[in-house]
Every structure is written in C-alpha cells, then in structure tokens.
Coordinates of C-alpha atoms and ligand atoms in Angstrom, one line a residue:
X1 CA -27.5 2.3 15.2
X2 CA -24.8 5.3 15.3
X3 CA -23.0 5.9 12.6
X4 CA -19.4 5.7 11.5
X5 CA -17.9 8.5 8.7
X6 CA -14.3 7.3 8.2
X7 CA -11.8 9.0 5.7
X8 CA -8.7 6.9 5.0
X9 CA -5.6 8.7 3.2
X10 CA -2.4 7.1 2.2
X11 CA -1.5 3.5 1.3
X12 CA -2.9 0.1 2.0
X13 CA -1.8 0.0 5.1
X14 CA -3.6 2.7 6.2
X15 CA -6.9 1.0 4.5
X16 CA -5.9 -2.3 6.7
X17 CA -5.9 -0.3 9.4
X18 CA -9.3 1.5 9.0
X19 CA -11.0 -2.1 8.5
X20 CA -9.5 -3.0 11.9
X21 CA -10.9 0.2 13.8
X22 CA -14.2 -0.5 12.1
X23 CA -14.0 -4.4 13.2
X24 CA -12.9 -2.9 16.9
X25 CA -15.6 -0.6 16.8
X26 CA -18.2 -3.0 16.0
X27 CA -17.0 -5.3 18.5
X28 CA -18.2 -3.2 21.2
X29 CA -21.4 -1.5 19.8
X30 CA -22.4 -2.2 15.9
X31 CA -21.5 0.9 14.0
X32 CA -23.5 1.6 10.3
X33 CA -21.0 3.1 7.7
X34 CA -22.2 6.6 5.9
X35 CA -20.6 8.4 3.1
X36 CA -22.6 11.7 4.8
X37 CA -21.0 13.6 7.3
X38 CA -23.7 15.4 8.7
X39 CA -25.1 12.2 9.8
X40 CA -22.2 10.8 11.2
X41 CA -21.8 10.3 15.3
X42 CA -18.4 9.5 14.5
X43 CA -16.0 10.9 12.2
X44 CA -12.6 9.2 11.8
X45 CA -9.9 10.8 9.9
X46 CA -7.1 8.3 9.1
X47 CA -3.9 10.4 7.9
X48 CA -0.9 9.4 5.8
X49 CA 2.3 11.7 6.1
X50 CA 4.5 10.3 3.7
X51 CA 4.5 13.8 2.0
X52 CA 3.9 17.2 3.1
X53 CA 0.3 18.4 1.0
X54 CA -1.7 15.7 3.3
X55 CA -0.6 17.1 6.1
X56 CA -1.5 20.7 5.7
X57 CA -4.5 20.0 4.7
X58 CA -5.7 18.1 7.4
X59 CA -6.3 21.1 9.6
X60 CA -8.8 22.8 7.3
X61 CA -10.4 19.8 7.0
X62 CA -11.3 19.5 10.6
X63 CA -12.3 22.7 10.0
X64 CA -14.9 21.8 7.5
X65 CA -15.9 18.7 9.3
X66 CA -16.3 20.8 12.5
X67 CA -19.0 23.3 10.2
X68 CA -21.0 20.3 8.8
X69 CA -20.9 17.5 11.2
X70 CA -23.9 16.6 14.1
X71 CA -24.1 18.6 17.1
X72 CA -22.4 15.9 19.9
X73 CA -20.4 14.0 16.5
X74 CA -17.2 13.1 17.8
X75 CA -13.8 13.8 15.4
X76 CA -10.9 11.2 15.6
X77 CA -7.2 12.2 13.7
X78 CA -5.5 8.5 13.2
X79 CA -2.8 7.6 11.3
X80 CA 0.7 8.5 10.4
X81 CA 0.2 11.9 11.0
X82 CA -1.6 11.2 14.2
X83 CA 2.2 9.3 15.5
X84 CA 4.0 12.3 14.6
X85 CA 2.0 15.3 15.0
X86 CA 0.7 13.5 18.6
X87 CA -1.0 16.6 21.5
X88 CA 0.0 18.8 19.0
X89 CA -3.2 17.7 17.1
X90 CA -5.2 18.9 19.1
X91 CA -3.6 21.8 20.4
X92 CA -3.9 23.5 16.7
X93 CA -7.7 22.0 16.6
X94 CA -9.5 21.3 20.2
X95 CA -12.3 20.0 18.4
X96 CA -10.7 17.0 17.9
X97 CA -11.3 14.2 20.4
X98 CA -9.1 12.3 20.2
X99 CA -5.7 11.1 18.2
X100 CA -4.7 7.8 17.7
X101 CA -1.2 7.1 16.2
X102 CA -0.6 4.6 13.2
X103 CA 1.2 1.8 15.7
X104 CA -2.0 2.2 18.4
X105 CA -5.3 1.4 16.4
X106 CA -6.0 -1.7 18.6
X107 CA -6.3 1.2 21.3
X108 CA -9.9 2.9 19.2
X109 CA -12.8 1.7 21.8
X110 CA -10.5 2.9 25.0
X111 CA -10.2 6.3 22.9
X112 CA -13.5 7.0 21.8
X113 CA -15.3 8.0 25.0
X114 CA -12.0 10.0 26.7
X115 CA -11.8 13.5 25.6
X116 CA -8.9 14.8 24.6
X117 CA -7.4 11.2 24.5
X118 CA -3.7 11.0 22.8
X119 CA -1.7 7.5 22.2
X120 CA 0.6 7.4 20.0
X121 CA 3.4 5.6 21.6
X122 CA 5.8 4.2 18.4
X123 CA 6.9 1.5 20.0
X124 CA 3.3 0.1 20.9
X125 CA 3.5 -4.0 20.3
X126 CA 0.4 -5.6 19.1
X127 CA 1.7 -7.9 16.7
X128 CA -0.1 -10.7 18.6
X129 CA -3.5 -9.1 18.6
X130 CA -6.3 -10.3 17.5
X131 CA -8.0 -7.9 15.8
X132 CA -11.9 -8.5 15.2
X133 CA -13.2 -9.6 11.6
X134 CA -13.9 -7.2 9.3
X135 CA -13.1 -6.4 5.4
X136 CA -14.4 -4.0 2.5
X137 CA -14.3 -6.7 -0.1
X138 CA -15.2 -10.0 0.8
X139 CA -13.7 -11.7 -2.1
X140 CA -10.4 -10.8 -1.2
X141 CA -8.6 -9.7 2.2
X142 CA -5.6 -7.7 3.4
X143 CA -3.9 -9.4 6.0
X144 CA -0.9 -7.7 7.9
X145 CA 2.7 -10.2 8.3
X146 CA 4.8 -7.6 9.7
X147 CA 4.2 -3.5 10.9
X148 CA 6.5 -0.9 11.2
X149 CA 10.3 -0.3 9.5
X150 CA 13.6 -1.7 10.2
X151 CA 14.9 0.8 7.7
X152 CA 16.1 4.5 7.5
X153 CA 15.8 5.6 4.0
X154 CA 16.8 8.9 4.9
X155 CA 13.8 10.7 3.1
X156 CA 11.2 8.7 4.8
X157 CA 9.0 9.8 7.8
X158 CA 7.6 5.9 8.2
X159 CA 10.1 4.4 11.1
X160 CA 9.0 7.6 13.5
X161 CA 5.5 7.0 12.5
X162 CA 5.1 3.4 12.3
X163 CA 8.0 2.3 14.4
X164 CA 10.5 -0.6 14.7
X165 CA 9.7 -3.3 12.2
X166 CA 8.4 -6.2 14.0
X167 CA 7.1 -9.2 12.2
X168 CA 3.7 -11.2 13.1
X169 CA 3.7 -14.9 14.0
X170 CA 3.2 -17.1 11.0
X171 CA 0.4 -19.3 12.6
X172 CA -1.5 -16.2 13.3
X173 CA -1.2 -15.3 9.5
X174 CA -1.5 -18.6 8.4
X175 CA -5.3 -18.6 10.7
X176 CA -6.3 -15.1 9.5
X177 CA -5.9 -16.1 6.3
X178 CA -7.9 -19.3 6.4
X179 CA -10.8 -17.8 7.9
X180 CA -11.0 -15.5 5.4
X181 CA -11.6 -18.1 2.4
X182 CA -13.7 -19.4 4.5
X183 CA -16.2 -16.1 4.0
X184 CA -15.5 -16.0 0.5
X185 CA -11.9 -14.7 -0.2
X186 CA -10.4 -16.3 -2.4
X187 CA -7.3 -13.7 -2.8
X188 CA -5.4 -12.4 0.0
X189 CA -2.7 -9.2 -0.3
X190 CA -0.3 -9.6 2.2
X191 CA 1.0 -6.0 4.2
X192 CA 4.4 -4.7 5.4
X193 CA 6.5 -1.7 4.4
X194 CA 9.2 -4.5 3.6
X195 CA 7.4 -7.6 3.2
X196 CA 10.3 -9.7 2.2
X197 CA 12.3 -8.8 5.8
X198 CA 9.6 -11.0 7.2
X199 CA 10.9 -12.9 9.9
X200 CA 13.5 -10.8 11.0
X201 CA 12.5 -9.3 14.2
X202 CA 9.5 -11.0 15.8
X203 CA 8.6 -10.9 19.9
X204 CA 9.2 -13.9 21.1
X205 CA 12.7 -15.6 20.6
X206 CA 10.8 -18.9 19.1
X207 CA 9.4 -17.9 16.2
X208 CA 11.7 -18.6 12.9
X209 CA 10.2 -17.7 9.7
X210 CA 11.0 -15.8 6.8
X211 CA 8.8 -14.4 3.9
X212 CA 10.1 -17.4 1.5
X213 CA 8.9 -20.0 3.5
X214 CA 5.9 -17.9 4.9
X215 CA 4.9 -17.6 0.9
X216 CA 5.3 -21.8 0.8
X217 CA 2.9 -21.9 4.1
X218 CA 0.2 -19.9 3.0
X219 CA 0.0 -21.3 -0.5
X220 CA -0.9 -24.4 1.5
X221 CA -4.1 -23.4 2.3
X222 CA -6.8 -25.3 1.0
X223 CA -9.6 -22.8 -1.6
X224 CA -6.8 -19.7 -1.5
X225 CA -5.9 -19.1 -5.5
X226 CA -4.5 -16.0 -5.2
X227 CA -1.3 -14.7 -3.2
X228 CA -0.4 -10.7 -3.2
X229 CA 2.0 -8.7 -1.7
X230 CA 3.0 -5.4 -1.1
X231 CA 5.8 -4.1 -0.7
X232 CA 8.6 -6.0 -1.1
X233 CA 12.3 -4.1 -0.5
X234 CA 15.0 -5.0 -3.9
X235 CA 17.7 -5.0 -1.5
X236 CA 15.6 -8.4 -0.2
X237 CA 14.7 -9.6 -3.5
X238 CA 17.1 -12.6 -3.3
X239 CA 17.3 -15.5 -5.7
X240 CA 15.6 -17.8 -3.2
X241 CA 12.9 -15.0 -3.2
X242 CA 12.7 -14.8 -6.7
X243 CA 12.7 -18.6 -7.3
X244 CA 9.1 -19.0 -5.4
X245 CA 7.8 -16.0 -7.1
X246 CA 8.4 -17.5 -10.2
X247 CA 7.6 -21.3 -9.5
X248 CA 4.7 -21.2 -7.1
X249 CA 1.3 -21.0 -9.2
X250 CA -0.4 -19.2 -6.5
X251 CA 1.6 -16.0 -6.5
X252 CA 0.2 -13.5 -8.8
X253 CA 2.7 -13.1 -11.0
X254 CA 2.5 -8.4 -9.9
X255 CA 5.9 -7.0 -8.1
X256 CA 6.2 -3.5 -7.2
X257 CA 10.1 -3.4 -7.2
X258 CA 10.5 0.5 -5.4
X259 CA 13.4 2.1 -7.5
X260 CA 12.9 5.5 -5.5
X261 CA 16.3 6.8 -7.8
X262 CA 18.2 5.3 -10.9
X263 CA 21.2 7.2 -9.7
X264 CA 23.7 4.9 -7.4
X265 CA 25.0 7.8 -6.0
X266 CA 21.8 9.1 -4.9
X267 CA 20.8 5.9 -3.7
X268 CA 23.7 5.5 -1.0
X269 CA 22.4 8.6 -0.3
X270 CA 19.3 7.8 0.5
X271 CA 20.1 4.8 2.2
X272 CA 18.9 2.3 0.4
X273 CA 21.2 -0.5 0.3
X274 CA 21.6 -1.5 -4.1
X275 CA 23.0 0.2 -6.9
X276 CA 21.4 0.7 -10.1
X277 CA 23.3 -2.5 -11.2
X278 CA 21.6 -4.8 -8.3
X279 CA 18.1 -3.0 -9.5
X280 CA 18.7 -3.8 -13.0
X281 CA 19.5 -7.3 -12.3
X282 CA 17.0 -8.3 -10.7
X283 CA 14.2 -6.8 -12.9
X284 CA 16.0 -8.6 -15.8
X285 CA 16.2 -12.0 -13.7
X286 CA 12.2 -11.0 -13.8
X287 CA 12.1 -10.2 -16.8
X288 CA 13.4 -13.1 -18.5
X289 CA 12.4 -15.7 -16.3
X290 CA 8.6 -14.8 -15.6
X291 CA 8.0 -13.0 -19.0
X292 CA 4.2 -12.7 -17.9
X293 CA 5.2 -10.5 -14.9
X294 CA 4.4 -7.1 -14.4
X295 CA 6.4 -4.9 -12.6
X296 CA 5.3 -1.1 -11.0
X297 CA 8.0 1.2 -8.9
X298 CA 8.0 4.2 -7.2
X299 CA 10.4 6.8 -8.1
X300 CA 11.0 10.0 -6.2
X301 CA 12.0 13.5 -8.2
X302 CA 13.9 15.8 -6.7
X303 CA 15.8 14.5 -4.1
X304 CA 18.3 17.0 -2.2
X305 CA 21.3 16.9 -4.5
X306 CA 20.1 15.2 -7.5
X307 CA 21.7 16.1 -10.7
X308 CA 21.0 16.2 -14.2
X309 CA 23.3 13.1 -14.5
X310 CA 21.6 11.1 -11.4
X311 CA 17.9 11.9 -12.8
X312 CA 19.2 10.8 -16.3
X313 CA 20.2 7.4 -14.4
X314 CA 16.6 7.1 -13.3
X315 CA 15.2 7.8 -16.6
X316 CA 17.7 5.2 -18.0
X317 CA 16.3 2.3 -15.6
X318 CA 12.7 3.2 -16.9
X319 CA 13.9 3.0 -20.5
X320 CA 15.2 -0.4 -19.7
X321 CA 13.0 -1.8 -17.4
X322 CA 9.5 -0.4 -18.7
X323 CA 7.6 -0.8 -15.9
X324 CA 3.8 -1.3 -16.4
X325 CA 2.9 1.0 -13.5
X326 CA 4.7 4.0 -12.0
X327 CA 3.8 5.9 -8.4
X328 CA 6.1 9.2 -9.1
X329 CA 6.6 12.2 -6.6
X330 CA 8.7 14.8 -5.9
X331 CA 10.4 15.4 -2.9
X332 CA 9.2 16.4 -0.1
X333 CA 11.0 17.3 2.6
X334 CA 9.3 15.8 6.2
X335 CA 10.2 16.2 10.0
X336 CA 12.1 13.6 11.8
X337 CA 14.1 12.7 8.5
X338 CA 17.8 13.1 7.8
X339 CA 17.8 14.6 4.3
X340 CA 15.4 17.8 5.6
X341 CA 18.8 18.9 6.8
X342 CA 20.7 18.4 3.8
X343 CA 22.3 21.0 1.9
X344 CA 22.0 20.9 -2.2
X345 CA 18.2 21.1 -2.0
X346 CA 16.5 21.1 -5.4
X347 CA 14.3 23.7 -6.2
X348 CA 10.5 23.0 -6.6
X349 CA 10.9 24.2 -10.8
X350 CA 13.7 21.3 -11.3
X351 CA 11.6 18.9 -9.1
X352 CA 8.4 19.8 -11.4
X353 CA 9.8 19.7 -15.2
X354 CA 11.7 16.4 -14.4
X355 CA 8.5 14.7 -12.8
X356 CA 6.6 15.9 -16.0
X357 CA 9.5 14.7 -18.4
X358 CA 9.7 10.8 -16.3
X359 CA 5.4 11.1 -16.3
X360 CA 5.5 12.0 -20.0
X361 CA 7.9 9.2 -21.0
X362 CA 6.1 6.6 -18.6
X363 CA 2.7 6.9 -19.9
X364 CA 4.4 6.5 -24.3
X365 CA 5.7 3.2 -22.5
X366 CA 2.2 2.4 -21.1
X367 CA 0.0 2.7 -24.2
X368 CA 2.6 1.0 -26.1
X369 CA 2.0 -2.2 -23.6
X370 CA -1.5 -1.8 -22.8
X371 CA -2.1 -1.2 -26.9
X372 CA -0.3 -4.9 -27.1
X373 CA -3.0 -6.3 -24.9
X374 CA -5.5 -6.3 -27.5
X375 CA -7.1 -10.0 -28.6
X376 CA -5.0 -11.1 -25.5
X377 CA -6.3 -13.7 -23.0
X378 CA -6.0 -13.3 -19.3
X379 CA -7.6 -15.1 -16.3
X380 CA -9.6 -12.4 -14.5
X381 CA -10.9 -13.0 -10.7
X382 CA -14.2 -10.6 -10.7
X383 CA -14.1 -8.9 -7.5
X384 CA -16.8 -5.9 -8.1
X385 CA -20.2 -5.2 -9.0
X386 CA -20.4 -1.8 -11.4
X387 CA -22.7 0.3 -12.8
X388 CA -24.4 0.0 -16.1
X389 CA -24.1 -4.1 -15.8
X390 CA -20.8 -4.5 -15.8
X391 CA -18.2 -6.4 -13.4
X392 CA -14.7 -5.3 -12.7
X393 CA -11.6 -7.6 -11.9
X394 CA -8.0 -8.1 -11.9
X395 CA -6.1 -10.4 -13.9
X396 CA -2.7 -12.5 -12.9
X397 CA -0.6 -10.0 -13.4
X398 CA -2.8 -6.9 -11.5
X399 CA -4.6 -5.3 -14.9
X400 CA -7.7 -4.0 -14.3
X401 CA -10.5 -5.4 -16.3
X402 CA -14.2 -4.5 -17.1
X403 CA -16.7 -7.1 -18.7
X404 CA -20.4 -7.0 -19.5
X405 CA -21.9 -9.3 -16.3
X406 CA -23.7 -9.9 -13.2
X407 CA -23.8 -10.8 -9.6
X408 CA -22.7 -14.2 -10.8
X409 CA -19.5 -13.5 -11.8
X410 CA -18.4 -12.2 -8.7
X411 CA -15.9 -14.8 -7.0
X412 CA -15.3 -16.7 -10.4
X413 CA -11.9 -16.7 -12.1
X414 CA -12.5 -16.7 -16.0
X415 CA -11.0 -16.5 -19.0
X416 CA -11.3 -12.9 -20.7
X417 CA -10.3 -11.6 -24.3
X418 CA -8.9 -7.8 -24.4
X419 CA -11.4 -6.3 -26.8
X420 CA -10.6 -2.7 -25.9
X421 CA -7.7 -0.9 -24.3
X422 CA -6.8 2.0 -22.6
X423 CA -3.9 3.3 -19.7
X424 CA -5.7 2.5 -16.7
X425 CA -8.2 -0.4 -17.6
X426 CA -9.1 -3.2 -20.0
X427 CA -11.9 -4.0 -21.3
X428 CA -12.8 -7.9 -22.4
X429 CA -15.4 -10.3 -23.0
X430 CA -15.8 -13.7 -21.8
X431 CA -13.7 -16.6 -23.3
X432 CA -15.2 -20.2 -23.5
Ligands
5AD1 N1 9.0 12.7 -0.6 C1 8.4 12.2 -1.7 N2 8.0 10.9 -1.8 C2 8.2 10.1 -0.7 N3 8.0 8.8 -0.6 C3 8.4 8.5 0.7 N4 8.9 9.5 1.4 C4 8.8 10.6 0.5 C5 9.2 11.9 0.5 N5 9.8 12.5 1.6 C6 7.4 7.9 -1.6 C7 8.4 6.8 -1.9 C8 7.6 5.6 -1.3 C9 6.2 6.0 -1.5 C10 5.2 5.3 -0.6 O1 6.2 7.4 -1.2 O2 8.5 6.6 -3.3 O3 8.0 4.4 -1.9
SF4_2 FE1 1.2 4.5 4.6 FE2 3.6 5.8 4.7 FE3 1.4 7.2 4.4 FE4 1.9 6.0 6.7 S1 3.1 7.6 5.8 S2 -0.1 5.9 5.6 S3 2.9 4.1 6.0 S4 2.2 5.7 2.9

C-alpha cells in the first residue's frame, strides 16, 4: 500500500481540507498514513498564509523534505499559500510536483500523476461536491456549510486565497452530517470563515437558508448531541442568532466572538463593520443570558496606525469581557491586502511589548477562571484515548478535560468533578 505523509498548517479549515484530500486519495487507490517521511510515496504539505513566518518557511522545508524523502516520493504544496503563491511555487522549488490551491482540493487525484501540475483557480465552485468519507476522529466530524469570504477586512489575505464566500446546500449538510452519527459521531463542528453569513450567496437561485434556521435543521437529527461552530462574524451575531444559541440544548454553549481590535477607530479601519460598543453588547447579551458560556477571540497587535489610545481600547474590552481563551498576533503585513500599503506602520518593538502586556494580562484572567473550576461539575464527551490510562474530552462549554479511564469511555458523555486545574486543561474524576 503506498503511503501518504501529510503536514497540515493553519486553521480548521485547512484540517477539513486535508481529511478530504486523504478521503479523495483513498477513493482512487488506498493510501496508509505515516508520520515518517522517508517512507512516504507521497508527501503533502498543506499551507496556511494568514501570516508571513509560515510562509517563509515553507521553502526550506521542501528543502528538507527533498534531502530525506524516497527516491521517486512525490511533493505536493496545498493550501492558502498554494492559491496565492500559484507557478511561482514551483519556480522557487522544482521539486515540487505539484500545487494545489485552498479553493481546488477536490482537484488532488487529477494532480497527482501530472508533473508540474498548478490549479489554483479562486473562483473554483465545488460547493456541491461530494467529497469521499473520511475523518481523523470518529467521534466527532467537521463538516463544511460555506467556503471562501464575502469580506475584506483589509489585513486579511483569505478572500484572494479562499475566494468569494459561497454557501453549501443545507440538504447536503443536513446528509453529511447524518452519516456521520451514523459511524459514531456524535458531535459535529460546523466550518466557514463566517459561519453565521450562511445562506447568503449559494449557486443556485433556489436555495434559501440562513445559519439560524440551518442550526434548527441540524439539531433535528436524530443521535447528534453536540453542535460546534467556528467562526462566527460579531457583525452577524444578531439577536435571532443569539436567541438559538442560547435556547437550543444542542449547541455547545463555546463562541469565538473575533474582536481583532478594541479600538472603533481602528476597526473602521480594518473593515470590520462594529464598534467596540456593538462588541461589548453582544458579549454582555452572552454574558448575562448564557452565564455558562465561554467566549475566546482573536485579537491582532500592531495594526498599521494603532495607537497607545486604540491598543488601550483593546485591553479595555479584555478587562470587561474576560474571555476564557485568546488567539493573539501581531501584525503581519501580507500580499494582496489593502493595509500592506498603508502608511503609519507600527514598528515590530511596539507590536512585541503590547502583545506581551495583552498575553501577560490574559493569562492573570485565565488562572483566575480555570482556579474557579475546582469541585466543579461538567458533562464531558470523551473523544481520545491517552497515554498512561487516561481519556481526554471536552466539556459543554470547550474545556479540555483528562480522567483516569479506558476504551470504554470513548463516545460517552459523563458527569466529571474538577479535581485539579491548570491554564490549558482540567483534570476530573467521574461523578455518579
Ligand atoms: N496579521 C496578523 N494576524 C492576522 N490574522 C489574520 N490576518 C492577519 C494578519 N495579516 C489573524 C486574525 C484572524 C486569525 C485567524 O488570524 O486575528 O482572526
Ligand atoms: Fe485557514 Fe486563513 Fe490559514 Fe487559510 S490563511 S489556512 S483560511 S487560517
């Protein structure tokens, strides 16, 4: 059986999008997965491009890959950086056999046995494809509603890598989905860069949807407990939105709310379409009418014209909103973005001392919550095998937990007492 070494960088989309180019793989000739390189026939690199270290690093990667891996091994570059960097991939690098852009994976087996093969067309439409089955966990899935961005937040590189938003059929979700419980899923995180845009560009005229009533669907199905998603957009989070989140049992009761900046100023900006007010409105409407919600964000430092002033706004909304998880990063500057032009940009010492000052002040927030966990109780759905006999799980609201247990518990939602805390994980013990 030939083997398949694949890499995947970048966000869950990107790990979506590897288990479809190993289910198209495998659909055409079975394909073993190694974590070894040198025994690999096929090494698939799946790039993210969101920020500028990634990306230089891929080409001494290949480089590396190039030294270590089998004599006839073929390389693959997919990906966001495959979109945007396209021919020149492998212009840099003709080792490389092939690139395969972000919006083309459905393309891999065509790709795999042309040399020199490059598709990477943005505006590629398989939202109607049927992808094969295939999933790393088989207790929960990731199922794609929509691909690609309607937005143009003008420090992001996603709409020229991932194209124009377009939104999947519901019945196709609504099918995915079911077959998946049907294998043992009983969770399933649902994909889009703005999830809760759902249903406003689709490819045929007849389809009428939006996330809302998409959320309703879905929590129709019969053996599903769990319903994820990631992410939504707080310019979507309306009350209508909000009102299912809160009221429908199945919806783990997790939002990642993306500030990017505290600053209103900076936000218009940016393009983001809210103020600091809207953002602190509707994390209070969270926080006072789902209590037991936990909310994570992503804040970017650094942004071209940001003042002492605007990056005191952002550390204001953390002081108020206390998230319970926090994606920082400073800015990067990437191709085929409008700020890259603009003038005002900050240098990389500013950027650094106020992403260690947010960091610093986010993690005293996090151990005073996770500290308050402690003799807590939490449904946990066990999801991993570990070493050392233990199993690993999430709770409701997206805490990871460890427990003393076995096989058995895999699949099983159960009670858990916090008996020991720390930042990243809690540890618990069964509760009759
Ligand atoms: N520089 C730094 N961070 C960025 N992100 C997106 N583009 C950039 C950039 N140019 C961050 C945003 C986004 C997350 C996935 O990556 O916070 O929500
Ligand atoms: Fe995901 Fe954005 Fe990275 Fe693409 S660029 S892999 S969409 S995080």
């Amino acid at each position: 059986m030939k083997k398949l070494y694949i890499e995947t960088l970048g966000c869950a989309m990107n790990v979506r999008d590897s288990e479809h180019m190993i289910a198209e793989l495998n659909s055409k000739e079975p394909y073993e997965l190694t974590d070894d390189l040198k025994d690999a026939d096929l090494i698939i690199i799946n790039t993210c491009s969101v920020r500028e270290k990634p990306v230089s690093k891929l080409f001494s990667e290949i480089g590396v890959f190039n030294k270590f891996k089998k004599k006839d091994a073929k390389i693959g570059v997919t990906g966001c950086t495959a979109s945007h960097l396209g021919r020149d991939i492998i212009k840099r690098a003709p080792v490389v056999d092939f690139v395969l852009g972000a919006r083309n994976i459905s393309k891999i087996t065509k790709v795999i046995d042309k040399r020199h093969a490059v598709e990477v067309d943005i505006n590629y439409d398989d939202s109607s494809y049927a992808f094969g089955d295939y999933r790393t966990n088989r207790f929960k899935s990731m199922v794609n509603i929509s691909m690609g961005c309607d937005k143009s937040c003008t420090y992001c590189i996603v709409p020229a890598t991932r194209g124009d938003e377009v939104s999947i059929p519901s019945n196709l979700i609504v099918t995915e989905i079911t077959k998946a419980v049907k294998t043992g899923a009983k969770e399933v995180m649902l994909l889009g860069q703005n999830v809760n845009n759902y249903g406003k560009h689709f490819s045929s005229n007849s389809e009428n949807c939006n996330f809302t009533e998409l959320l309703k669907k879905i929590s129709k199905i019969e053996g599903l407990e769990r319903i994820r998603f990631t992410s939504p957009h707080p310019l979507h989070m309306d009350d209508e939105f909000l009102k299912e989140f809160f009221s429908n049992p199945k919806i783990c009761k997790q939002i990642h709310v993306p500030l990017q900046s505290g600053s209103t100023s900076l936000l218009k900006s940016m393009k983001r379409g809210y103020s600091k007010e809207w953002f602190l409105n509707r994390c209070e409407k969270i926080r006072k009418l789902c209590p037991e919600a936990t909310i994570s964000t992503d804040i970017i430092v650094g942004f071209p014209g940001e003042s002492e002033e605007d990056f005191n706004d952002t550390m204001d909304v953390l002081e108020k909103v206390r998230f319970e998880q926090l994606f920082s990063f400073k800015y990067s500057a990437r191709p085929h973005t409008t700020a890259a032009n603009f003038e005002n940009q900050i240098s990389k010492e500013v950027a650094g001392s106020r992403l260690t000052k947010l960091q610093r002040r986010h993690t005293e927030i996090l151990d005073e919550i996770m500290d308050a966990e402690l003799g807590k109780i939490h449904e946990v759905y066990f999801d991993e095998l570990k070493a050392g006999g233990r199993v690993s799980g999430r709770s409701d609201d997206g805490k990871l937990f460890f427990v003393d247990g076995s096989e058995e518990l895999l699949g099983q939602i159960k009670r858990v007492e916090v008996t020991k805390t720390s930042r990243g994980a809690l540890e618990g013990t069964l509760f009759a």
